[in-house]
Short mmCIF file of C-alpha atoms and ligand atoms in Angstrom, two decimals:
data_model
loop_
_atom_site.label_atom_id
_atom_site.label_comp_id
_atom_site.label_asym_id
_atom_site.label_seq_id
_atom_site.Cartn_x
_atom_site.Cartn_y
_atom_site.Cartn_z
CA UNK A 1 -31.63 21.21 16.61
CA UNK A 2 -34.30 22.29 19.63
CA UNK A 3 -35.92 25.29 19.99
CA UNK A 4 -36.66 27.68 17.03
CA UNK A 5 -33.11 29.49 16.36
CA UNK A 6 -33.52 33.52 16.11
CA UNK A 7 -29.92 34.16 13.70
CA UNK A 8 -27.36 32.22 12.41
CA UNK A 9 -23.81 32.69 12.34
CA UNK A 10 -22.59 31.27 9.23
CA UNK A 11 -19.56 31.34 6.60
CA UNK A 12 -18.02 29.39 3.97
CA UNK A 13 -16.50 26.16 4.43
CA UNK A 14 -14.50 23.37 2.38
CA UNK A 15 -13.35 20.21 4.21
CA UNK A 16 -10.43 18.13 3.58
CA UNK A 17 -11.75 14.85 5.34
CA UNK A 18 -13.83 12.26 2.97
CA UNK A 19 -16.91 12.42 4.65
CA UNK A 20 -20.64 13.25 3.75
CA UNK A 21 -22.34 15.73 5.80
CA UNK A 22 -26.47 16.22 6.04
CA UNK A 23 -27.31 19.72 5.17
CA UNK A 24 -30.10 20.51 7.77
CA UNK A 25 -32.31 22.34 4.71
CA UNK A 26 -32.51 19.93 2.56
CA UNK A 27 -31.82 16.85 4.37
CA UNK A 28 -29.75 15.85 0.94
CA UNK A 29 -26.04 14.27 1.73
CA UNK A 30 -23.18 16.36 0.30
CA UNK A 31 -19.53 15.65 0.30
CA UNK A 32 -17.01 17.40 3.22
CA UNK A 33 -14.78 18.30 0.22
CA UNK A 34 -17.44 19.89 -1.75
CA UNK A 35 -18.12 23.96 -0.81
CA UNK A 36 -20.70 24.14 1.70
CA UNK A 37 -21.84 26.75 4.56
CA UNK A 38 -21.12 26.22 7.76
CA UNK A 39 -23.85 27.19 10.38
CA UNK A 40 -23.87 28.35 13.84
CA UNK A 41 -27.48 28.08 15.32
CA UNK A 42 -27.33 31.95 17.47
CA UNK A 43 -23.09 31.21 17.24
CA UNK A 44 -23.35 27.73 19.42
CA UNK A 45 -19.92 26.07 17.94
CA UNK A 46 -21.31 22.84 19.44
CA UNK A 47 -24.62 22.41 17.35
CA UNK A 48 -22.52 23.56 14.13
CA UNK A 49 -24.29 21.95 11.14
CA UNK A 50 -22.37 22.09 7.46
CA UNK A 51 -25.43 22.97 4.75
CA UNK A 52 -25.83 23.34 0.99
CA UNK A 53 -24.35 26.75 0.36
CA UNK A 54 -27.32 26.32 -2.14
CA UNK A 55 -29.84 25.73 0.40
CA UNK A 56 -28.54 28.82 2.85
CA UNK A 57 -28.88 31.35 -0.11
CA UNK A 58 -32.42 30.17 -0.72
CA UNK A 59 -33.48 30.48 2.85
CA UNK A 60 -31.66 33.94 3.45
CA UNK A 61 -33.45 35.01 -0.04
CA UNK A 62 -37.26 33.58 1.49
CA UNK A 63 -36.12 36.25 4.63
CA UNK A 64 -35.91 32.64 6.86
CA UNK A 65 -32.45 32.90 8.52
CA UNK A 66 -31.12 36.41 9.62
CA UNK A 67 -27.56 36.97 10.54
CA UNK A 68 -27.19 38.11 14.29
CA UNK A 69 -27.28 42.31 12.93
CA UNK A 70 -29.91 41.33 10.85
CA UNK A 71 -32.04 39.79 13.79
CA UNK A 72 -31.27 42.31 16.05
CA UNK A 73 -32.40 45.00 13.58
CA UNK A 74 -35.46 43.21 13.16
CA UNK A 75 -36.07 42.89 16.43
CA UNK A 76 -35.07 45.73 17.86
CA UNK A 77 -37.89 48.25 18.46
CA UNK A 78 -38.43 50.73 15.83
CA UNK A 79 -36.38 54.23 16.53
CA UNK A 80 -38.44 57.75 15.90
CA UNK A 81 -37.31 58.74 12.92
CA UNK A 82 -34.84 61.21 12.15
CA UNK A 83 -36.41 62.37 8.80
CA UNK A 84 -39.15 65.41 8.41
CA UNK A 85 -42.73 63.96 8.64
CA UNK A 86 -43.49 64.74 4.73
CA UNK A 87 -41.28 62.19 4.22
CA UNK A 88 -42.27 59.86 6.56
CA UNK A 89 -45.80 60.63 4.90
CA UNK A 90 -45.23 60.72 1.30
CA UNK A 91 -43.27 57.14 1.21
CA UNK A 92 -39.47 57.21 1.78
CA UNK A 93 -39.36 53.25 1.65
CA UNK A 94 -36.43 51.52 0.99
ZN1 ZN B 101 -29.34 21.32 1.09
#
């Protein structure tokens, strides 16, 4: 993969063909046949890598790969807030 990748698309996948994929994480080979996540570096079906469905949950849990809504809610600057300023002041954090 080139270039640092800003989301992922991604969702489940489980192969019929007996080959081993490379999961890009871990660099560990898995089987085709085995569950696994399939990736889409910012939706680009050509660089589609197949990962450790393992491997995605620990990177999505460590904040490293956003979904495209997630991305683009991180990235997105931040709106003035709708709520009353004592709020905003006192700590209404998610
Ligand atoms: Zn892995």
């Amino acid at each position: 993969m080139t270039g640092p990748v800003r989301w992922w698309e991604m969702r489940p996948a489980e192969g019929r063909q007996a080959k081993t994929y490379t999961c890009p994480i871990c660099h560990g080979m898995f089987l085709a046949m085995t569950p696994n996540t399939l990736l889409f570096p910012e939706g680009d079906r050509e660089r589609r890598r197949h990962a450790h469905t393992a491997c995605v949950a620990r990177q999505r849990a460590a904040g490293k790969m956003l979904t495209r809504s997630e991305w683009e809610r991180a990235s997105r600057p931040a709106r003035p807030s709708k709520q009353p300023w004592w709020r905003r002041l006192f700590g209404a954090r998610r």
